[in-house]
Short mmCIF file of C-alpha atoms and ligand atoms in Angstrom, two decimals:
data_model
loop_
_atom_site.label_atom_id
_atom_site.label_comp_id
_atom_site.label_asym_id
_atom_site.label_seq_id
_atom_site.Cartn_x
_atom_site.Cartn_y
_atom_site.Cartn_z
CA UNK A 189 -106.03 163.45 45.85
CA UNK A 190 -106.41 160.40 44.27
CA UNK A 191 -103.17 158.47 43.38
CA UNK A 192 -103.04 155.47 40.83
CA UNK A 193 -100.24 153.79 39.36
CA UNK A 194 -99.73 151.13 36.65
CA UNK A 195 -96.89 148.93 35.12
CA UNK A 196 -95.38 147.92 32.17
CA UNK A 197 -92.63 147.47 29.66
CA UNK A 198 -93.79 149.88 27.08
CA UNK A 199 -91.95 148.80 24.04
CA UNK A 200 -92.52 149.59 20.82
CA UNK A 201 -94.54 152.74 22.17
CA UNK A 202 -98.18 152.15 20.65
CA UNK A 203 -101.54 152.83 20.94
CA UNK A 204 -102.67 149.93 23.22
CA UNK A 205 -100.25 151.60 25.29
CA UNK A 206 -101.31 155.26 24.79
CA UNK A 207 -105.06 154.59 25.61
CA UNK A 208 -104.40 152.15 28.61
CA UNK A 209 -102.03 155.34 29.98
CA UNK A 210 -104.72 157.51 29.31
CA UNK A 211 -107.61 155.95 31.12
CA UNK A 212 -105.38 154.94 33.98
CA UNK A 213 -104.72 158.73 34.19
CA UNK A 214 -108.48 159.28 34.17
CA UNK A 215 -109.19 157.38 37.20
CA UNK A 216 -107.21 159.73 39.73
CA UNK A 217 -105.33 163.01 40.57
CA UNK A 218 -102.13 162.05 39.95
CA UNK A 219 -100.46 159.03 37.83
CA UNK A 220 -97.32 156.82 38.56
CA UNK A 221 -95.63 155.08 36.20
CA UNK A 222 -93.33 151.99 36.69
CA UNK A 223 -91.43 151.08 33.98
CA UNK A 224 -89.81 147.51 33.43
CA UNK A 225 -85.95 146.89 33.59
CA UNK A 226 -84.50 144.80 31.15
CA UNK A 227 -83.28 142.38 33.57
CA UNK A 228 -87.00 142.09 34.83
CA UNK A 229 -88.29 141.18 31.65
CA UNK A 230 -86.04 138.46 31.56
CA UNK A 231 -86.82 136.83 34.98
CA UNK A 232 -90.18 137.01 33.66
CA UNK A 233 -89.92 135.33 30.16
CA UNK A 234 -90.65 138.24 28.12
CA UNK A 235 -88.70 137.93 24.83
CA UNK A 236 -87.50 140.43 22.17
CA UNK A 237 -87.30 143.72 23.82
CA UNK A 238 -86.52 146.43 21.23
CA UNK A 239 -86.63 149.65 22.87
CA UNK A 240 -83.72 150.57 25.51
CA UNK A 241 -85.17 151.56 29.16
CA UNK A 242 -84.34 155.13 28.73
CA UNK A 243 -86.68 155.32 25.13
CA UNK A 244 -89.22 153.02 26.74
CA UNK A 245 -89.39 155.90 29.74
CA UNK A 246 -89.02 158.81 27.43
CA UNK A 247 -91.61 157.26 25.48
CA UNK A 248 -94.28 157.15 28.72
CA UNK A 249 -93.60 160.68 29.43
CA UNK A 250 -94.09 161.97 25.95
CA UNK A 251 -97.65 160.35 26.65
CA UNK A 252 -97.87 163.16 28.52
CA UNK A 253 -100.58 161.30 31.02
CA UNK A 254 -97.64 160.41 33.90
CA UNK A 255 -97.55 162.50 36.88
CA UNK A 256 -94.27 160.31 38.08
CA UNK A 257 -92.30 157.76 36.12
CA UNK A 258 -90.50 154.94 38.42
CA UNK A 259 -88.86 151.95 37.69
CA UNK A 260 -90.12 148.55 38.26
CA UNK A 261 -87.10 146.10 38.61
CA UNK A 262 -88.35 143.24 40.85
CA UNK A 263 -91.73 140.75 40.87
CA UNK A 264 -92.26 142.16 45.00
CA UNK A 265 -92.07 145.48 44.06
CA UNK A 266 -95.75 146.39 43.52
CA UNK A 267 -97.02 145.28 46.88
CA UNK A 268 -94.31 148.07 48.02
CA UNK A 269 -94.97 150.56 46.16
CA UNK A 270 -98.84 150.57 46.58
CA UNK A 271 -98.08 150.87 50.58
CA UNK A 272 -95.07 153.32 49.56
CA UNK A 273 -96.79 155.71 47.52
CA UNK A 274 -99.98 155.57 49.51
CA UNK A 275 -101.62 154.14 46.52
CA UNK A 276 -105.30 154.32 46.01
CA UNK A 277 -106.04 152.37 42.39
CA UNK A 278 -103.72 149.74 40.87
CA UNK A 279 -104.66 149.47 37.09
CA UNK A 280 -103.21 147.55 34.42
CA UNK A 281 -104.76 146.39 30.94
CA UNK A 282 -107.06 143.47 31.67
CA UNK A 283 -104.98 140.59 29.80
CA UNK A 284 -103.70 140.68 33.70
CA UNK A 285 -107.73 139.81 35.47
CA UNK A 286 -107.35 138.20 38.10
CA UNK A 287 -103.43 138.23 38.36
CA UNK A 288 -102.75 141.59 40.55
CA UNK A 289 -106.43 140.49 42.64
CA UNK A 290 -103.74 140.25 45.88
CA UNK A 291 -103.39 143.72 45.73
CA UNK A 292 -107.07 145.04 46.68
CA UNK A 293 -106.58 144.37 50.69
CA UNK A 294 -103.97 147.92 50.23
CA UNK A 295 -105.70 149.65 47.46
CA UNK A 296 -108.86 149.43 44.74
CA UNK A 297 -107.10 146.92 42.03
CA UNK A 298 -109.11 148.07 37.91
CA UNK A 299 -108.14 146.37 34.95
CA UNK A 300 -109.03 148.28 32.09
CA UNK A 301 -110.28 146.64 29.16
CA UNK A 302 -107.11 145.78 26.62
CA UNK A 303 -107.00 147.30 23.08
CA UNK A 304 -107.24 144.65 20.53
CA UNK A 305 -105.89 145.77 17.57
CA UNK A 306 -103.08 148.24 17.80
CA UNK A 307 -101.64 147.95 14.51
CA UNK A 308 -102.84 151.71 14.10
CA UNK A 309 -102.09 154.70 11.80
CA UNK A 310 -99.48 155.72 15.47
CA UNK A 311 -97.30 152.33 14.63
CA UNK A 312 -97.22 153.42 10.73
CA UNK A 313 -96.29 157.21 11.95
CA UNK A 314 -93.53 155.87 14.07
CA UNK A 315 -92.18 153.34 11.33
CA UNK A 316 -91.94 150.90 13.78
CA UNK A 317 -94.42 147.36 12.42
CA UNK A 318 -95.81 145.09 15.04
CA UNK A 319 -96.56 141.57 13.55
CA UNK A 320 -100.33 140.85 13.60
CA UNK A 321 -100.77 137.28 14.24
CA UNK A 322 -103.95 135.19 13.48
CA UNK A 323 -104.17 131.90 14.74
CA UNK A 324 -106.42 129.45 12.21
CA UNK A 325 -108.02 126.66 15.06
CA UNK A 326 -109.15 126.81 18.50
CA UNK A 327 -107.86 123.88 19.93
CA UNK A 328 -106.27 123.46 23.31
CA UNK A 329 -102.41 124.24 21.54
CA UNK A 330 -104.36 127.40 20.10
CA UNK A 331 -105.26 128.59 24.00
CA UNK A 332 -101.65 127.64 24.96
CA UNK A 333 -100.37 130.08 21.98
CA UNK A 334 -101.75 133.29 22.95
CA UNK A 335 -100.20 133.86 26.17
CA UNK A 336 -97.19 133.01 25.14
CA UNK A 337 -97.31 135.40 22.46
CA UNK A 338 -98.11 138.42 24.72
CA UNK A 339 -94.42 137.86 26.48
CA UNK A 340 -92.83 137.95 22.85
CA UNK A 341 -92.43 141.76 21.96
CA UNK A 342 -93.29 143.25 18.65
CA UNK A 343 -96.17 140.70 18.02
CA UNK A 344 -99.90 140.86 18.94
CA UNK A 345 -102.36 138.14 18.26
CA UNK A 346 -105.93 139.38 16.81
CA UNK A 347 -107.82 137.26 14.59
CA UNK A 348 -108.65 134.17 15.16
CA UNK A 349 -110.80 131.44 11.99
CA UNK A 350 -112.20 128.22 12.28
CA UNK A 351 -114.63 126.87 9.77
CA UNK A 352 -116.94 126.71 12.53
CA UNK A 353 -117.62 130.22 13.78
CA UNK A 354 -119.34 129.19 17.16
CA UNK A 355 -115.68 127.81 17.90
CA UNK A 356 -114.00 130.90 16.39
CA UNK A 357 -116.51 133.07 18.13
CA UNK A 358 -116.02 131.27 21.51
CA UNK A 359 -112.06 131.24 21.23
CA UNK A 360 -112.26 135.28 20.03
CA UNK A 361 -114.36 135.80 23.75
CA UNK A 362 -112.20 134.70 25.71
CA UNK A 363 -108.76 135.71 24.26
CA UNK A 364 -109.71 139.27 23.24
CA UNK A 365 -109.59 139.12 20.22
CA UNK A 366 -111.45 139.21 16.65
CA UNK A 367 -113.54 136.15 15.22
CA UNK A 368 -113.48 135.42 11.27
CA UNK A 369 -116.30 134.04 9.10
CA UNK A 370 -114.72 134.61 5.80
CA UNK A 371 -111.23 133.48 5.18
CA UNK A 372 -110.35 136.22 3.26
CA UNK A 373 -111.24 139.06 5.42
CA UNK A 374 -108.87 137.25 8.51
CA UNK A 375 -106.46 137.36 5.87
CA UNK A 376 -106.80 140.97 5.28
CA UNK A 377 -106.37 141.75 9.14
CA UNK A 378 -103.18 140.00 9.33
CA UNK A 379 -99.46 139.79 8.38
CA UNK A 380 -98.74 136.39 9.48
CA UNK A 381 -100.80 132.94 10.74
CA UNK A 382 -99.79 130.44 13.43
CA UNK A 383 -101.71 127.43 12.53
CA UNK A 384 -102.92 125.07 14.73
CA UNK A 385 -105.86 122.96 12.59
CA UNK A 386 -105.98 119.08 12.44
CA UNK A 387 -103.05 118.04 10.82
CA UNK A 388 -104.44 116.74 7.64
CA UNK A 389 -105.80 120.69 6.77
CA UNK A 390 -102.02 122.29 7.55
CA UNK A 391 -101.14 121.89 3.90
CA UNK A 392 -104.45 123.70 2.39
CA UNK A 393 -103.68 126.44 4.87
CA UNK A 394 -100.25 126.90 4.67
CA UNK A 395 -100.89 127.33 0.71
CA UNK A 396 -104.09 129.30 1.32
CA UNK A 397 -101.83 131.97 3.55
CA UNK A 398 -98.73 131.67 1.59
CA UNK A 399 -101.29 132.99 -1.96
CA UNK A 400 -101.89 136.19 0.55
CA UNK A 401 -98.45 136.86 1.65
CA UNK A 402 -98.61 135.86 4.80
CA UNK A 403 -95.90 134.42 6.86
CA UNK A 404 -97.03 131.11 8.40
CA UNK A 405 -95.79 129.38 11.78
CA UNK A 406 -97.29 125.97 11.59
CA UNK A 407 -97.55 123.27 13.94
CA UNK A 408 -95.91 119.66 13.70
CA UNK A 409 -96.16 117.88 11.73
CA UNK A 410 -95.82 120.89 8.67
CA UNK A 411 -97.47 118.53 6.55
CA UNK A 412 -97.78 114.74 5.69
CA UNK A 413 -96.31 114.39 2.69
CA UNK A 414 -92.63 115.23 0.97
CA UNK A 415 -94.03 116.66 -2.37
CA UNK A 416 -96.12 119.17 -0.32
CA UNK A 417 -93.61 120.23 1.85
CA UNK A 418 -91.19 121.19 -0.95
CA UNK A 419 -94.24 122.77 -2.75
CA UNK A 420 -94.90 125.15 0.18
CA UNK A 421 -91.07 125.73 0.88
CA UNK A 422 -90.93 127.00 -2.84
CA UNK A 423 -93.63 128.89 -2.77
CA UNK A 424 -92.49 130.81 0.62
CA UNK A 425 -89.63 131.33 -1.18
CA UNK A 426 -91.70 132.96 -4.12
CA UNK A 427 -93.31 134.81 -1.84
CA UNK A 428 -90.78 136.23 -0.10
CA UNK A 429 -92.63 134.66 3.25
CA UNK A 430 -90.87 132.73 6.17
CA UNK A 431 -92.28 129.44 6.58
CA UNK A 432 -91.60 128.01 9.64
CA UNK A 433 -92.74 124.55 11.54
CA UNK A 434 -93.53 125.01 15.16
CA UNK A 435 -91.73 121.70 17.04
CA UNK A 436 -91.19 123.67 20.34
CA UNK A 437 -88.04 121.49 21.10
CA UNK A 438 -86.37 123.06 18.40
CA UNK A 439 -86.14 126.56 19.72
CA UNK A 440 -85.71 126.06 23.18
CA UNK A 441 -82.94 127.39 24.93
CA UNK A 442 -81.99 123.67 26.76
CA UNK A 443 -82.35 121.73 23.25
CA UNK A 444 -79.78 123.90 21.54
CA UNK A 445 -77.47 123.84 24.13
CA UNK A 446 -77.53 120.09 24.55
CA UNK A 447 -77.04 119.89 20.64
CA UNK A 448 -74.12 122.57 20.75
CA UNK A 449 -72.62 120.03 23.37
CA UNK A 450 -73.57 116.28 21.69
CA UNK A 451 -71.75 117.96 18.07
CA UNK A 452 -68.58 119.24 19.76
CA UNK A 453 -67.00 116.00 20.60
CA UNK A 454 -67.61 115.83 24.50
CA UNK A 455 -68.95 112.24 24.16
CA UNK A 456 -66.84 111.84 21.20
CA UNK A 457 -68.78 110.47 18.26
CA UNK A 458 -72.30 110.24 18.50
CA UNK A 459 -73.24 106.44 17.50
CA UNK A 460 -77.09 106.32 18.48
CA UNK A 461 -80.10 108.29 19.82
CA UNK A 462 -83.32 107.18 21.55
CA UNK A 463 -86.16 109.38 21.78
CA UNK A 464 -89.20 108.18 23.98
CA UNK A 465 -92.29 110.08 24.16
CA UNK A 466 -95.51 108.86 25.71
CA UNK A 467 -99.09 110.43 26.66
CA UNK A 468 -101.51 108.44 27.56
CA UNK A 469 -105.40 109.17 26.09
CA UNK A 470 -108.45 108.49 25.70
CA UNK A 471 -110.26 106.55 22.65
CA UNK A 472 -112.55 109.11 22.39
CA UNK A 473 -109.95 111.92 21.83
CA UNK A 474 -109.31 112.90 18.16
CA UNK A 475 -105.74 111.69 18.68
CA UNK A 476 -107.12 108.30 19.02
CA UNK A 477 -110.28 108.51 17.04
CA UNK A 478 -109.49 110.01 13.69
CA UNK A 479 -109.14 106.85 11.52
CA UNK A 480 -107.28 108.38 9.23
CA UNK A 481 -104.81 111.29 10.58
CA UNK A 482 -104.88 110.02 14.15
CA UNK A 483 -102.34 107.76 16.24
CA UNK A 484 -98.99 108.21 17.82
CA UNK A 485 -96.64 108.55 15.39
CA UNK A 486 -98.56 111.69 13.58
CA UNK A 487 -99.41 113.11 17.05
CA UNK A 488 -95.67 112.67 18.23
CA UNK A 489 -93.10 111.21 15.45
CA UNK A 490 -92.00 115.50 14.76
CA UNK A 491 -90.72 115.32 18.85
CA UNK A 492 -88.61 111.87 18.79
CA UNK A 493 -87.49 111.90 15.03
CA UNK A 494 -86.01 115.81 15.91
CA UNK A 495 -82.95 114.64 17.58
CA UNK A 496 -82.03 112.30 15.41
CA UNK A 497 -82.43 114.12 12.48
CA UNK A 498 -80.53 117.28 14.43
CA UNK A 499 -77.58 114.94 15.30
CA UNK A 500 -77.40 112.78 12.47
CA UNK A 501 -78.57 114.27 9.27
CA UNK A 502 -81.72 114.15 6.91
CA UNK A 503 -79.65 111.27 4.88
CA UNK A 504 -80.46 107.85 6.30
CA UNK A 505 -80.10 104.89 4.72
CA UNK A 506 -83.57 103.16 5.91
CA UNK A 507 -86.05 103.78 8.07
CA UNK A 508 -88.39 100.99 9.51
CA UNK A 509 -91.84 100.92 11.84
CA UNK A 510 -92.73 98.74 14.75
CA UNK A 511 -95.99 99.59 15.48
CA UNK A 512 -98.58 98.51 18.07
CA UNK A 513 -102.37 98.83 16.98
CA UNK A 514 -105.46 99.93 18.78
CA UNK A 515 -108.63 97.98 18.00
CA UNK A 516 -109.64 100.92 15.50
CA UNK A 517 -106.24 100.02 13.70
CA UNK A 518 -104.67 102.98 14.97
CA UNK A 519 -101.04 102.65 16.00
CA UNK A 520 -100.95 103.56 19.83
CA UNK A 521 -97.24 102.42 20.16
CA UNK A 522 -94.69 103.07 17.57
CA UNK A 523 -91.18 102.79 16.74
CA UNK A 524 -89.06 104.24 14.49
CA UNK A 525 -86.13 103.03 13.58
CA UNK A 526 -83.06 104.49 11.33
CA UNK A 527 -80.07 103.37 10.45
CA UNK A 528 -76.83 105.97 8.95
CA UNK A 529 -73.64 105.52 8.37
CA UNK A 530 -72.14 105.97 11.69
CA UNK A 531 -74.48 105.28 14.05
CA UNK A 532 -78.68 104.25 14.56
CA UNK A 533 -82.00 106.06 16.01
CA UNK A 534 -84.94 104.80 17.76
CA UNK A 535 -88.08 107.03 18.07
CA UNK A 536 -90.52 105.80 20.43
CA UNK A 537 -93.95 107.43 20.72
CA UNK A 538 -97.03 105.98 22.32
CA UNK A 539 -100.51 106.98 22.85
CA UNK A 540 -101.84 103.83 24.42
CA UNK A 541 -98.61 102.60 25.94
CA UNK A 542 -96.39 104.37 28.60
CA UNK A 543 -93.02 103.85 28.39
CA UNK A 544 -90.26 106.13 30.37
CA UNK A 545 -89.76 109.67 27.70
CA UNK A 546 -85.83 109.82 28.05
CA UNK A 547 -83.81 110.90 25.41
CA UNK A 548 -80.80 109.04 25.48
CA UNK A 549 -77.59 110.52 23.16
CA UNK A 550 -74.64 107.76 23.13
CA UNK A 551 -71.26 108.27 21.50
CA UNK A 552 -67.86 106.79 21.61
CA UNK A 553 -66.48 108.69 25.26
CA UNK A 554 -69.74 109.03 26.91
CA UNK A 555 -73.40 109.38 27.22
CA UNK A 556 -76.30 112.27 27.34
CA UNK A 557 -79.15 111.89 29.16
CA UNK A 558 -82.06 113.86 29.14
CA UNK A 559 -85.16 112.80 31.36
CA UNK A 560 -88.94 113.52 30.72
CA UNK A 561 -89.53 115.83 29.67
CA UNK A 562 -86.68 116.33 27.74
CA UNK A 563 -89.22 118.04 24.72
CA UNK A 564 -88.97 120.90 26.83
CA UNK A 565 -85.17 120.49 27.90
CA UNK A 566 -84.78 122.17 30.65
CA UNK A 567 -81.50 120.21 32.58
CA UNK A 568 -79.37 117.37 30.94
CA UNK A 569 -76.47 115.15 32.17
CA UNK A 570 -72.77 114.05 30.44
CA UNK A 571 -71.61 110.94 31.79
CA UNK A 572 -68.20 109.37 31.04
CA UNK A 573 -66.68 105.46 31.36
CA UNK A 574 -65.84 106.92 35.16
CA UNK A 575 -69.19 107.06 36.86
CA UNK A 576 -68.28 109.61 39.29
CA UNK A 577 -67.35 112.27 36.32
CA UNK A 578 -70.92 113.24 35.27
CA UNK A 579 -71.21 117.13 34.05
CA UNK A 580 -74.49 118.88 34.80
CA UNK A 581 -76.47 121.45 32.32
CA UNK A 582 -79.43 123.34 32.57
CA UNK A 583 -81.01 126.41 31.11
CA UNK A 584 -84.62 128.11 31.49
CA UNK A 585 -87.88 126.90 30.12
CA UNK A 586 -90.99 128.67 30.50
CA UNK A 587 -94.59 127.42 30.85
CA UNK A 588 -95.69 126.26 27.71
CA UNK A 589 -92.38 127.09 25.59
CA UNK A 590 -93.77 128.32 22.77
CA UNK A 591 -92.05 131.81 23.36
CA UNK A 592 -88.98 130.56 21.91
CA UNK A 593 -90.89 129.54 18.68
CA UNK A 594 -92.90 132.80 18.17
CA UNK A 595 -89.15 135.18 19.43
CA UNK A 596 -87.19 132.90 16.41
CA UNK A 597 -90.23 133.56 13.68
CA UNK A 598 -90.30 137.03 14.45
CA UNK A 599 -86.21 137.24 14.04
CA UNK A 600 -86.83 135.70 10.48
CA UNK A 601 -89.87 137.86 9.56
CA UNK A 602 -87.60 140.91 10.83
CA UNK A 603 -84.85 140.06 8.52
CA UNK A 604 -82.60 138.03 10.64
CA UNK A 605 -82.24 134.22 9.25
CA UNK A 606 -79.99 133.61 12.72
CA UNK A 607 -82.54 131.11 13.91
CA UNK A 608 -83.24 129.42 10.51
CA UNK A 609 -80.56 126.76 11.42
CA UNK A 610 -82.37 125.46 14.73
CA UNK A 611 -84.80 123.75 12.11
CA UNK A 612 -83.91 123.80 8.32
CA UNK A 613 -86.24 123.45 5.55
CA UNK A 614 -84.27 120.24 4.91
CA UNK A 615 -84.83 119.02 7.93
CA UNK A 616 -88.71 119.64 7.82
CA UNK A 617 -88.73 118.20 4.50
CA UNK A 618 -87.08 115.09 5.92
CA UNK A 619 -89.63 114.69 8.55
CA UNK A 620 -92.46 115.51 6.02
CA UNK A 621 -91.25 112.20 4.04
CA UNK A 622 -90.71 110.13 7.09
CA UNK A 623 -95.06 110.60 7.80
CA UNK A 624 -95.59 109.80 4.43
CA UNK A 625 -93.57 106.58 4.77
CA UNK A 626 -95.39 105.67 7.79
CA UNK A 627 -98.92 106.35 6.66
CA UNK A 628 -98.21 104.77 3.16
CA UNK A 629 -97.70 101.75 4.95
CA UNK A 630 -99.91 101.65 7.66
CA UNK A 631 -103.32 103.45 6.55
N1 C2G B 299 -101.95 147.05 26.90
C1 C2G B 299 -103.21 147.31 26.40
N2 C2G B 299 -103.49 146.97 25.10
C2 C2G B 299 -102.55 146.40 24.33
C3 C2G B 299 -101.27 146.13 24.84
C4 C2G B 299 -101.00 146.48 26.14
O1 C2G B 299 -104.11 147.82 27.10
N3 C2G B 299 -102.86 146.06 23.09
C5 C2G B 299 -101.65 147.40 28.32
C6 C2G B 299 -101.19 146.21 29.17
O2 C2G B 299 -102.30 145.46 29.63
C7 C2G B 299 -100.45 146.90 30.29
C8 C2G B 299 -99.81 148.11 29.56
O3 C2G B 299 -100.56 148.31 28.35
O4 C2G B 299 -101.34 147.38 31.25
C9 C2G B 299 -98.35 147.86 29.24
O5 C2G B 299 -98.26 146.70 28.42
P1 C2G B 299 -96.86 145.96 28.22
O6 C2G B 299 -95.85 146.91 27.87
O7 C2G B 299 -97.11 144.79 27.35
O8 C2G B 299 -96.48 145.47 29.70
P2 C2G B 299 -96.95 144.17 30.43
O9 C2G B 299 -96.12 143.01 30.03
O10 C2G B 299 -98.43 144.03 30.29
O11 C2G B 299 -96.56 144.51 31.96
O12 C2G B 299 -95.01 144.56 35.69
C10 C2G B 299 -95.42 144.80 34.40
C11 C2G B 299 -96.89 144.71 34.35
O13 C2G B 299 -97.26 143.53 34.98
C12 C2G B 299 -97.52 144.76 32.96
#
């Protein structure tokens, strides 16, 4: 007898699920199911669980393809339970190659080929809508999008457009997924976009997706000007579409937390913040190169203007530029700097300049301090007049971080606006003007 078992969460029962349970089936005697625990999708990043465990197993078995349904509840347990079970084939859907290779000294390891679009008449019959994502650009922050997307329940990327199709083509190969020539027919195939184009095309996009209904998650910055960020707000709203600016900070667990704790008076009034971000390139990289979209402060200015616009408002009462230029009149070291009512900020972003990328929040009892990389906060310090009374924080944050993004714009798309306050339209709008006061001076 032949004995093969495979893994997974199963939520959201569909028919990815149904074929990859029915070919794993096909490859033995008898099949053995382990289904996730809650608590293991957690320790392993994967956001917005709907189901419970019980409807998650009772929706395996109603498959009808398990032999044996078990519970998988620990990242060891599969190198057990092969040598437990006497397992002959491990199988899993093959968005995993290459991951579960250890397991082929106990038993054959298969991955079966993954079903790209699942968004089938068995989701409609069960009422139950997962978000079909198409991602417009194939650039590196494109690549880092789709796996984080497949650890976000209740979404599944499958288009992807690019005005070049040997890129979209190229991209679609190696994700799994479905290349676009025609803008209108990757439209048709999806219900919302995560765009990730050269900045200067986000506003044609974002209009172009909004016109079909779509919801859009777009990368920083949203757009370079304040007229055209209001426009597209308005028309969202017309729409009835959730527009939403991808600045991973925003979302992640660490960032909120170390907001909840600057606003609620632990280092009393907050009086500045400095925001320091720095990557070093190339000339030859688009960042660099593009005469007229490129630089630091349109690469970087969404990540150091956030916390200061977080902590102190949209309202400030002037904003001025230092800024260092490359020989192609690009800045490659900027800073920001704003002054309020209460207090100042200094964003610092550099492409051509390293500087230390601290985020430093001081108030009127104490300091927060937040070293690099505090864009993806992951621990932060308190500090007091009393050197010795420092209070320590830290929450999770996984790989790329863009989990927390893609989790928050489903919430909205599903009907909750909980998230909407970890980065207004207001706010977005704010930043939108802040570019166009840059580049009006300095292109
Ligand atoms: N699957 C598929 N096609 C899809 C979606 C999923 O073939 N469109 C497959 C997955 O590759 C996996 C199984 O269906 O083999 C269950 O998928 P998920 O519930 O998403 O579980 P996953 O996170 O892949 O967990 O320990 C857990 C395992 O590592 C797999």
């Amino acid at each position: 007898m032949t004995k093969v078992i495979t893994y997974g969460t199963f939520d959201l029962f569909h028919e990815g699920h149904y074929k990859l349970l029915k070919r794993a089936k096909a490859l033995g005697d008898y099949l053995i199911v382990g289904v996730t625990t809650e608590e293991y999708d957690q320790t392993r990043g994967k956001l917005n669980v709907v189901d419970s465990l019980v409807t998650r197993i009772e929706n395996v078995k109603k498959s009808g393809f398990a032999d044996e349904v078990i519970i998988e509840s620990s990242p060891g347990q599969k190198l057990l339970d092969v040598q437990k079970y006497h397992i002959d084939i491990f199988t899993v859907g093959s968005d995993w190659v290459g991951t579960f290779d250890y397991l082929s000294d106990y038993c054959k390891v298969v991955y079966l080929e993954r079903t790209k679009n699942i968004s089938s008449t068995m989701l409609r019959a069960q009422k139950k809508h997962i978000q079909r994502i198409g991602v417009i650009g194939t650039g590196r922050i494109a690549g880092r999008f789709i796996p984080e997307a497949k650890l976000v329940s209740g979404v599944n990327v499958e288009a992807v457009y690019n005005p070049h199709p040997e890129s979209a083509a190229r991209f679609a190969k190696k994700w799994g997924i479905d290349a676009y020539k025609e803008i209108e027919e990757f439209y048709q195939a999806v219900d919302a976009v995560y765009i990730a184009s050269p900045h200067e095309t986000h506003y044609g996009y974002i209009r172009s997706a909004l016109e079909h209904g779509k919801h859009v998650l777009c990368e920083k910055p949203l757009v370079l000007q304040k007229a055209q960020a209001e426009e597209l707000f308005t028309l969202a709203a017309e729409k009835k579409c959730i527009l939403f600016e991808g600045i991973k900070t925003a979302y992640c667990p660490g960032f909120s937390k170390l907001l909840g704790i600057a606003c609620s008076g632990m280092i009393g009034n907050v009086r500045s913040v400095e925001a320091c971000f720095t990557k070093l390139e190339g000339a030859q990289t688009r960042e660099l190169s593009d005469r007229k979209y490129g630089g630091s402060f349109t690469e970087l200015g969404s990540y150091v203007m956030l916390p200061i616009i977080k902590l102190f408002g949209s309202k400030y009462e002037d904003v001025r530029f230092d800024i260092l230029k490359g020989e192609n009149g690009l800045d490659i070291f900027t800073k920001a700097h704003f002054r309020y009512a209460n207090g100042f900020g200094t964003a610092t972003c550099g492409l051509g300049v390293k500087s230390e990328g601290k985020l430093l929040i001081s108030g009127t009892t104490g300091y927060i301090v937040v070293e690099a990389p505090w864009w993806k906060t992951a621990y932060f310090e308190v500090h007091h007049e009393n050197p010795n009374d420092v209070e320590k924080f830290s929450e999770r944050f996984l790989d790329d971080g863009l989990r927390y993004e893609i989790s928050d714009f489903l919430s909205m798309i599903n009907g909750s606006n909980k998230s909407e306050f970890k980065l207004t339209r207001g706010e977005s709008i704010a930043m939108a003007e802040i570019m166009e006061g840059f580049l009006h001076e300095n292109r």
